[in-house]
Amino acid sequence: MTIRVMLVDDQVLLRTGFRMVLAAQPDMEVVAEAGDGVEALQVLAATAVDVVLMDVRMPKLDGVETTRRICQGENPPKVLILTTFDLDEYAFSGLKAGASGFMLKDVPPGELLTAIRSVHSGDAVVAPSTTRRLLDRFAPMLPSAGKEPQHKELERLTEREREVMILVAQGLSNGEIAARLVLSEATVKTHVGRILTKLGLRDRVQVVVLAYETGLVRAGGHG
């Protein structure tokens, strides 16, 4: 199955570089490009896309607002934010807007390809530790930072699910959570699936964002 990729960046040279890397892959095809958010939304309305590589700083409509509008659509493609800086308020905003993760623009080609395949298969594409570092920096900007958890939906979780959610937010993989809680990895995966369903979240990245936003996990990574 070919992964249909769209490149959204105002730098033509950068799009050309990404297109060359992707074109060499037997399972990927660049089906669309755009130089700004407005153009991206117009193209997406008429083109079937699986994964969007989204720059954040663009004229007319930035990548964060474009991501928000894309993710509000029906059966939206997955969005992978591309950022120049590892700790970037735009990347944080992009995650909150619905992006499945973010990568640095100078990421090695192999890592970019792995990220695109991961995002397409429904996995989180950001190393949890990177997401956590990003959120640690911006958690003080969240309205509920420093307060007790305020998200009513959290009450739907069992005690075990809350434990798992906290560990996900602290950057642990399913295998690491399984070892910590003395569970099988399959059981942890089931718990994560239930957390996503109960809270109406799409992926692990959103679990991390919500855990910080509600105060379930504090800056520094402790629940």
PDB file of C-alpha atoms in Angstrom:
ATOM      1  CA  MET A   1       0.000   0.000   0.000  1.00  0.00           C
ATOM      2  CA  THR A   2       1.437   3.363  -1.047  1.00  0.00           C
ATOM      3  CA  ILE A   3       1.477   6.170   1.526  1.00  0.00           C
ATOM      4  CA  ARG A   4       0.236   9.368  -0.110  1.00  0.00           C
ATOM      5  CA  VAL A   5       2.244  12.303   1.260  1.00  0.00           C
ATOM      6  CA  MET A   6       1.672  16.041   0.957  1.00  0.00           C
ATOM      7  CA  LEU A   7       4.485  18.563   1.485  1.00  0.00           C
ATOM      8  CA  VAL A   8       3.515  21.961   2.912  1.00  0.00           C
ATOM      9  CA  ASP A   9       6.409  24.426   3.185  1.00  0.00           C
ATOM     10  CA  ASP A  10       7.086  27.892   1.800  1.00  0.00           C
ATOM     11  CA  GLN A  11      10.672  26.930   0.914  1.00  0.00           C
ATOM     12  CA  VAL A  12      10.689  25.322  -2.535  1.00  0.00           C
ATOM     13  CA  LEU A  13      14.212  23.967  -2.043  1.00  0.00           C
ATOM     14  CA  LEU A  14      13.210  22.160   1.112  1.00  0.00           C
ATOM     15  CA  ARG A  15      10.156  20.607  -0.562  1.00  0.00           C
ATOM     16  CA  THR A  16      12.380  19.467  -3.427  1.00  0.00           C
ATOM     17  CA  GLY A  17      14.762  17.759  -0.998  1.00  0.00           C
ATOM     18  CA  PHE A  18      11.956  15.971   0.838  1.00  0.00           C
ATOM     19  CA  ARG A  19      10.326  14.961  -2.459  1.00  0.00           C
ATOM     20  CA  MET A  20      13.574  13.364  -3.689  1.00  0.00           C
ATOM     21  CA  VAL A  21      13.943  11.367  -0.479  1.00  0.00           C
ATOM     22  CA  LEU A  22      10.321  10.187  -0.534  1.00  0.00           C
ATOM     23  CA  ALA A  23      10.276   9.414  -4.275  1.00  0.00           C
ATOM     24  CA  ALA A  24      13.042   6.863  -3.767  1.00  0.00           C
ATOM     25  CA  GLN A  25      10.780   4.815  -1.453  1.00  0.00           C
ATOM     26  CA  PRO A  26       8.682   2.016  -2.989  1.00  0.00           C
ATOM     27  CA  ASP A  27       5.867   2.582  -0.455  1.00  0.00           C
ATOM     28  CA  MET A  28       5.597   6.387  -0.655  1.00  0.00           C
ATOM     29  CA  GLU A  29       4.397   8.921  -3.181  1.00  0.00           C
ATOM     30  CA  VAL A  30       4.291  12.713  -2.985  1.00  0.00           C
ATOM     31  CA  VAL A  31       0.821  13.453  -4.328  1.00  0.00           C
ATOM     32  CA  ALA A  32       0.589  17.164  -3.500  1.00  0.00           C
ATOM     33  CA  GLU A  33       2.557  20.232  -2.437  1.00  0.00           C
ATOM     34  CA  ALA A  34       1.675  23.680  -1.134  1.00  0.00           C
ATOM     35  CA  GLY A  35       3.603  26.816  -0.204  1.00  0.00           C
ATOM     36  CA  ASP A  36       1.262  28.079   2.507  1.00  0.00           C
ATOM     37  CA  GLY A  37      -1.683  27.003   4.639  1.00  0.00           C
ATOM     38  CA  VAL A  38      -4.399  28.509   2.457  1.00  0.00           C
ATOM     39  CA  GLU A  39      -3.106  26.669  -0.599  1.00  0.00           C
ATOM     40  CA  ALA A  40      -2.729  23.488   1.446  1.00  0.00           C
ATOM     41  CA  LEU A  41      -6.409  23.502   2.473  1.00  0.00           C
ATOM     42  CA  GLN A  42      -7.500  24.116  -1.122  1.00  0.00           C
ATOM     43  CA  VAL A  43      -5.367  21.246  -2.436  1.00  0.00           C
ATOM     44  CA  LEU A  44      -6.487  18.879   0.326  1.00  0.00           C
ATOM     45  CA  ALA A  45     -10.122  19.510  -0.541  1.00  0.00           C
ATOM     46  CA  ALA A  46      -9.516  17.865  -3.908  1.00  0.00           C
ATOM     47  CA  THR A  47      -6.709  15.400  -3.185  1.00  0.00           C
ATOM     48  CA  ALA A  48      -6.595  12.161  -1.169  1.00  0.00           C
ATOM     49  CA  VAL A  49      -3.661  12.374   1.259  1.00  0.00           C
ATOM     50  CA  ASP A  50      -2.547  10.051   4.079  1.00  0.00           C
ATOM     51  CA  VAL A  51       0.210  12.081   5.751  1.00  0.00           C
ATOM     52  CA  VAL A  52       0.927  15.831   5.625  1.00  0.00           C
ATOM     53  CA  LEU A  53       4.427  17.131   6.369  1.00  0.00           C
ATOM     54  CA  MET A  54       3.583  20.585   7.731  1.00  0.00           C
ATOM     55  CA  ASP A  55       5.911  23.546   8.161  1.00  0.00           C
ATOM     56  CA  VAL A  56       4.838  25.885  10.971  1.00  0.00           C
ATOM     57  CA  ARG A  57       6.061  29.305   9.871  1.00  0.00           C
ATOM     58  CA  MET A  58       4.390  30.205   6.588  1.00  0.00           C
ATOM     59  CA  PRO A  59       2.701  33.252   5.035  1.00  0.00           C
ATOM     60  CA  LYS A  60      -1.086  33.685   4.799  1.00  0.00           C
ATOM     61  CA  LEU A  61      -1.942  30.834   7.196  1.00  0.00           C
ATOM     62  CA  ASP A  62       0.592  29.256   9.547  1.00  0.00           C
ATOM     63  CA  GLY A  63       1.031  25.534  10.063  1.00  0.00           C
ATOM     64  CA  VAL A  64      -0.658  25.464  13.465  1.00  0.00           C
ATOM     65  CA  GLU A  65      -3.952  26.948  12.275  1.00  0.00           C
ATOM     66  CA  THR A  66      -3.767  24.877   9.075  1.00  0.00           C
ATOM     67  CA  THR A  67      -3.277  21.747  11.184  1.00  0.00           C
ATOM     68  CA  ARG A  68      -6.244  22.669  13.379  1.00  0.00           C
ATOM     69  CA  ARG A  69      -8.507  23.081  10.351  1.00  0.00           C
ATOM     70  CA  ILE A  70      -7.292  19.850   8.762  1.00  0.00           C
ATOM     71  CA  CYS A  71      -7.817  17.832  11.949  1.00  0.00           C
ATOM     72  CA  GLN A  72     -11.353  19.174  12.351  1.00  0.00           C
ATOM     73  CA  GLY A  73     -12.319  17.680   8.986  1.00  0.00           C
ATOM     74  CA  GLU A  74     -13.864  14.300   8.327  1.00  0.00           C
ATOM     75  CA  ASN A  75     -11.347  11.419   8.119  1.00  0.00           C
ATOM     76  CA  PRO A  76      -8.404  13.851   8.124  1.00  0.00           C
ATOM     77  CA  PRO A  77      -4.881  12.850   7.090  1.00  0.00           C
ATOM     78  CA  LYS A  78      -2.261  12.561   9.810  1.00  0.00           C
ATOM     79  CA  VAL A  79      -0.179  15.708  10.270  1.00  0.00           C
ATOM     80  CA  LEU A  80       3.518  15.683  11.078  1.00  0.00           C
ATOM     81  CA  ILE A  81       4.815  19.115  12.128  1.00  0.00           C
ATOM     82  CA  LEU A  82       8.242  20.131  10.848  1.00  0.00           C
ATOM     83  CA  THR A  83      10.080  22.622  13.029  1.00  0.00           C
ATOM     84  CA  THR A  84      13.501  24.278  12.990  1.00  0.00           C
ATOM     85  CA  PHE A  85      13.902  24.201  16.765  1.00  0.00           C
ATOM     86  CA  ASP A  86      13.596  21.227  19.078  1.00  0.00           C
ATOM     87  CA  LEU A  87      11.801  23.247  21.759  1.00  0.00           C
ATOM     88  CA  ASP A  88       9.436  25.425  19.821  1.00  0.00           C
ATOM     89  CA  GLU A  89       6.162  26.960  20.971  1.00  0.00           C
ATOM     90  CA  TYR A  90       4.838  26.341  17.466  1.00  0.00           C
ATOM     91  CA  ALA A  91       5.434  22.610  17.802  1.00  0.00           C
ATOM     92  CA  PHE A  92       3.610  22.604  21.138  1.00  0.00           C
ATOM     93  CA  SER A  93       0.694  24.482  19.615  1.00  0.00           C
ATOM     94  CA  GLY A  94       0.734  22.067  16.685  1.00  0.00           C
ATOM     95  CA  LEU A  95       0.361  19.080  18.998  1.00  0.00           C
ATOM     96  CA  LYS A  96      -2.555  20.768  20.736  1.00  0.00           C
ATOM     97  CA  ALA A  97      -4.089  21.522  17.332  1.00  0.00           C
ATOM     98  CA  GLY A  98      -4.179  17.823  16.505  1.00  0.00           C
ATOM     99  CA  ALA A  99      -0.828  16.973  14.932  1.00  0.00           C
ATOM    100  CA  SER A 100       0.366  13.428  15.547  1.00  0.00           C
ATOM    101  CA  GLY A 101       3.852  14.631  16.336  1.00  0.00           C
ATOM    102  CA  PHE A 102       6.744  16.781  15.215  1.00  0.00           C
ATOM    103  CA  MET A 103      10.175  16.346  13.683  1.00  0.00           C
ATOM    104  CA  LEU A 104      13.138  18.656  13.215  1.00  0.00           C
ATOM    105  CA  LYS A 105      13.659  19.846   9.648  1.00  0.00           C
ATOM    106  CA  ASP A 106      17.242  18.577   9.654  1.00  0.00           C
ATOM    107  CA  VAL A 107      16.197  15.075  10.725  1.00  0.00           C
ATOM    108  CA  PRO A 108      18.189  12.288   8.990  1.00  0.00           C
ATOM    109  CA  PRO A 109      16.242  10.903   6.001  1.00  0.00           C
ATOM    110  CA  GLY A 110      15.901   7.468   7.589  1.00  0.00           C
ATOM    111  CA  GLU A 111      14.237   8.908  10.683  1.00  0.00           C
ATOM    112  CA  LEU A 112      11.848  10.992   8.596  1.00  0.00           C
ATOM    113  CA  LEU A 113      10.785   7.929   6.586  1.00  0.00           C
ATOM    114  CA  THR A 114      10.279   5.906   9.772  1.00  0.00           C
ATOM    115  CA  ALA A 115       8.191   8.742  11.211  1.00  0.00           C
ATOM    116  CA  ILE A 116       5.962   8.918   8.129  1.00  0.00           C
ATOM    117  CA  ARG A 117       5.381   5.146   8.229  1.00  0.00           C
ATOM    118  CA  SER A 118       4.685   5.254  11.962  1.00  0.00           C
ATOM    119  CA  VAL A 119       2.226   8.110  11.678  1.00  0.00           C
ATOM    120  CA  HIS A 120       0.471   6.351   8.803  1.00  0.00           C
ATOM    121  CA  SER A 121       0.046   3.199  10.884  1.00  0.00           C
ATOM    122  CA  GLY A 122      -1.473   5.186  13.743  1.00  0.00           C
ATOM    123  CA  ASP A 123       1.489   5.263  16.115  1.00  0.00           C
ATOM    124  CA  ALA A 124       2.907   8.331  17.826  1.00  0.00           C
ATOM    125  CA  VAL A 125       5.784   9.673  15.790  1.00  0.00           C
ATOM    126  CA  VAL A 126       7.566  11.727  18.397  1.00  0.00           C
ATOM    127  CA  ALA A 127       9.944  10.169  20.842  1.00  0.00           C
ATOM    128  CA  PRO A 128       7.972  10.444  24.093  1.00  0.00           C
ATOM    129  CA  SER A 129      11.000  11.958  25.827  1.00  0.00           C
ATOM    130  CA  THR A 130      11.089  14.739  23.223  1.00  0.00           C
ATOM    131  CA  THR A 131       7.376  15.406  23.659  1.00  0.00           C
ATOM    132  CA  ARG A 132       7.835  15.466  27.413  1.00  0.00           C
ATOM    133  CA  ARG A 133      10.741  17.901  27.160  1.00  0.00           C
ATOM    134  CA  LEU A 134       8.650  20.156  24.953  1.00  0.00           C
ATOM    135  CA  LEU A 135       5.722  20.033  27.372  1.00  0.00           C
ATOM    136  CA  ASP A 136       7.942  20.549  30.420  1.00  0.00           C
ATOM    137  CA  ARG A 137       8.982  23.854  28.921  1.00  0.00           C
ATOM    138  CA  PHE A 138       5.485  25.023  28.006  1.00  0.00           C
ATOM    139  CA  ALA A 139       3.430  23.447  30.798  1.00  0.00           C
ATOM    140  CA  PRO A 140       3.507  26.695  32.848  1.00  0.00           C
ATOM    141  CA  MET A 141       1.591  28.362  29.993  1.00  0.00           C
ATOM    142  CA  LEU A 142      -1.278  25.896  30.342  1.00  0.00           C
ATOM    143  CA  PRO A 143      -4.341  27.264  32.144  1.00  0.00           C
ATOM    144  CA  SER A 144      -4.508  24.463  34.676  1.00  0.00           C
ATOM    145  CA  ALA A 145      -0.786  24.059  35.311  1.00  0.00           C
ATOM    146  CA  GLY A 146      -0.084  23.608  38.982  1.00  0.00           C
ATOM    147  CA  LYS A 147      -3.699  22.820  39.889  1.00  0.00           C
ATOM    148  CA  GLU A 148      -5.377  19.567  40.673  1.00  0.00           C
ATOM    149  CA  PRO A 149      -6.605  17.567  37.649  1.00  0.00           C
ATOM    150  CA  GLN A 150      -9.681  19.315  36.271  1.00  0.00           C
ATOM    151  CA  HIS A 151     -10.683  17.110  33.353  1.00  0.00           C
ATOM    152  CA  LYS A 152     -13.985  15.422  34.146  1.00  0.00           C
ATOM    153  CA  GLU A 153     -13.360  12.620  31.687  1.00  0.00           C
ATOM    154  CA  LEU A 154     -10.398  11.492  33.802  1.00  0.00           C
ATOM    155  CA  GLU A 155     -12.971  10.227  36.288  1.00  0.00           C
ATOM    156  CA  ARG A 156     -13.948   7.570  33.730  1.00  0.00           C
ATOM    157  CA  LEU A 157     -10.545   5.942  34.017  1.00  0.00           C
ATOM    158  CA  THR A 158      -9.885   3.055  36.362  1.00  0.00           C
ATOM    159  CA  GLU A 159      -7.041   3.409  38.831  1.00  0.00           C
ATOM    160  CA  ARG A 160      -4.862   1.177  36.621  1.00  0.00           C
ATOM    161  CA  GLU A 161      -5.668   3.254  33.523  1.00  0.00           C
ATOM    162  CA  ARG A 162      -4.658   6.422  35.359  1.00  0.00           C
ATOM    163  CA  GLU A 163      -1.377   4.744  36.308  1.00  0.00           C
ATOM    164  CA  VAL A 164      -0.768   3.809  32.682  1.00  0.00           C
ATOM    165  CA  MET A 165      -1.689   7.307  31.468  1.00  0.00           C
ATOM    166  CA  ILE A 166       0.793   8.923  33.867  1.00  0.00           C
ATOM    167  CA  LEU A 167       3.566   6.602  32.672  1.00  0.00           C
ATOM    168  CA  VAL A 168       2.726   7.297  29.018  1.00  0.00           C
ATOM    169  CA  ALA A 169       2.972  11.018  29.797  1.00  0.00           C
ATOM    170  CA  GLN A 170       6.329  10.454  31.497  1.00  0.00           C
ATOM    171  CA  GLY A 171       7.658   9.115  28.203  1.00  0.00           C
ATOM    172  CA  LEU A 172       7.679   5.371  28.847  1.00  0.00           C
ATOM    173  CA  SER A 173       7.096   2.936  25.992  1.00  0.00           C
ATOM    174  CA  ASN A 174       4.561   0.103  26.304  1.00  0.00           C
ATOM    175  CA  GLY A 175       7.404  -2.292  27.094  1.00  0.00           C
ATOM    176  CA  GLU A 176       8.757  -0.057  29.849  1.00  0.00           C
ATOM    177  CA  ILE A 177       5.280   0.429  31.317  1.00  0.00           C
ATOM    178  CA  ALA A 178       4.750  -3.345  31.266  1.00  0.00           C
ATOM    179  CA  ALA A 179       7.989  -3.867  33.191  1.00  0.00           C
ATOM    180  CA  ARG A 180       7.167  -1.104  35.693  1.00  0.00           C
ATOM    181  CA  LEU A 181       3.652  -2.405  36.438  1.00  0.00           C
ATOM    182  CA  VAL A 182       4.495  -6.102  36.020  1.00  0.00           C
ATOM    183  CA  LEU A 183       2.001  -6.565  33.183  1.00  0.00           C
ATOM    184  CA  SER A 184       2.262  -8.042  29.701  1.00  0.00           C
ATOM    185  CA  GLU A 185       2.904  -5.611  26.869  1.00  0.00           C
ATOM    186  CA  ALA A 186      -0.389  -6.698  25.278  1.00  0.00           C
ATOM    187  CA  THR A 187      -2.256  -5.739  28.467  1.00  0.00           C
ATOM    188  CA  VAL A 188      -0.611  -2.312  28.477  1.00  0.00           C
ATOM    189  CA  LYS A 189      -1.589  -1.832  24.831  1.00  0.00           C
ATOM    190  CA  THR A 190      -5.183  -2.689  25.769  1.00  0.00           C
ATOM    191  CA  HIS A 191      -5.120  -0.153  28.614  1.00  0.00           C
ATOM    192  CA  VAL A 192      -3.752   2.551  26.290  1.00  0.00           C
ATOM    193  CA  GLY A 193      -6.493   1.745  23.773  1.00  0.00           C
ATOM    194  CA  ARG A 194      -9.169   2.111  26.473  1.00  0.00           C
ATOM    195  CA  ILE A 195      -7.686   5.420  27.625  1.00  0.00           C
ATOM    196  CA  LEU A 196      -7.826   6.759  24.055  1.00  0.00           C
ATOM    197  CA  THR A 197     -11.432   5.600  23.651  1.00  0.00           C
ATOM    198  CA  LYS A 198     -12.688   6.882  27.004  1.00  0.00           C
ATOM    199  CA  LEU A 199     -11.060  10.291  26.608  1.00  0.00           C
ATOM    200  CA  GLY A 200     -11.783  10.655  22.893  1.00  0.00           C
ATOM    201  CA  LEU A 201      -8.093  10.984  22.013  1.00  0.00           C
ATOM    202  CA  ARG A 202      -6.426   9.970  18.769  1.00  0.00           C
ATOM    203  CA  ASP A 203      -2.949   8.898  19.846  1.00  0.00           C
ATOM    204  CA  ARG A 204      -0.318   8.860  22.592  1.00  0.00           C
ATOM    205  CA  VAL A 205       0.761  12.420  21.825  1.00  0.00           C
ATOM    206  CA  GLN A 206      -2.698  13.672  22.786  1.00  0.00           C
ATOM    207  CA  VAL A 207      -2.544  11.566  25.956  1.00  0.00           C
ATOM    208  CA  VAL A 208       0.653  13.384  26.934  1.00  0.00           C
ATOM    209  CA  VAL A 209      -0.804  16.814  26.152  1.00  0.00           C
ATOM    210  CA  LEU A 210      -3.969  16.115  28.157  1.00  0.00           C
ATOM    211  CA  ALA A 211      -2.012  14.739  31.129  1.00  0.00           C
ATOM    212  CA  TYR A 212      -0.101  18.023  31.358  1.00  0.00           C
ATOM    213  CA  GLU A 213      -3.096  20.194  30.568  1.00  0.00           C
ATOM    214  CA  THR A 214      -5.152  18.706  33.387  1.00  0.00           C
ATOM    215  CA  GLY A 215      -2.329  18.669  35.915  1.00  0.00           C
ATOM    216  CA  LEU A 216      -2.341  14.848  36.087  1.00  0.00           C
ATOM    217  CA  VAL A 217       1.377  15.131  35.350  1.00  0.00           C
ATOM    218  CA  ARG A 218       3.417  18.141  36.454  1.00  0.00           C
ATOM    219  CA  ALA A 219       6.273  19.787  34.597  1.00  0.00           C
ATOM    220  CA  GLY A 220       9.261  17.609  35.345  1.00  0.00           C
ATOM    221  CA  GLY A 221       7.275  14.504  34.464  1.00  0.00           C
ATOM    222  CA  HIS A 222       5.844  13.486  37.823  1.00  0.00           C
ATOM    223  CA  GLY A 223       2.226  12.573  38.397  1.00  0.00           C
TER     224      GLY A 223
END
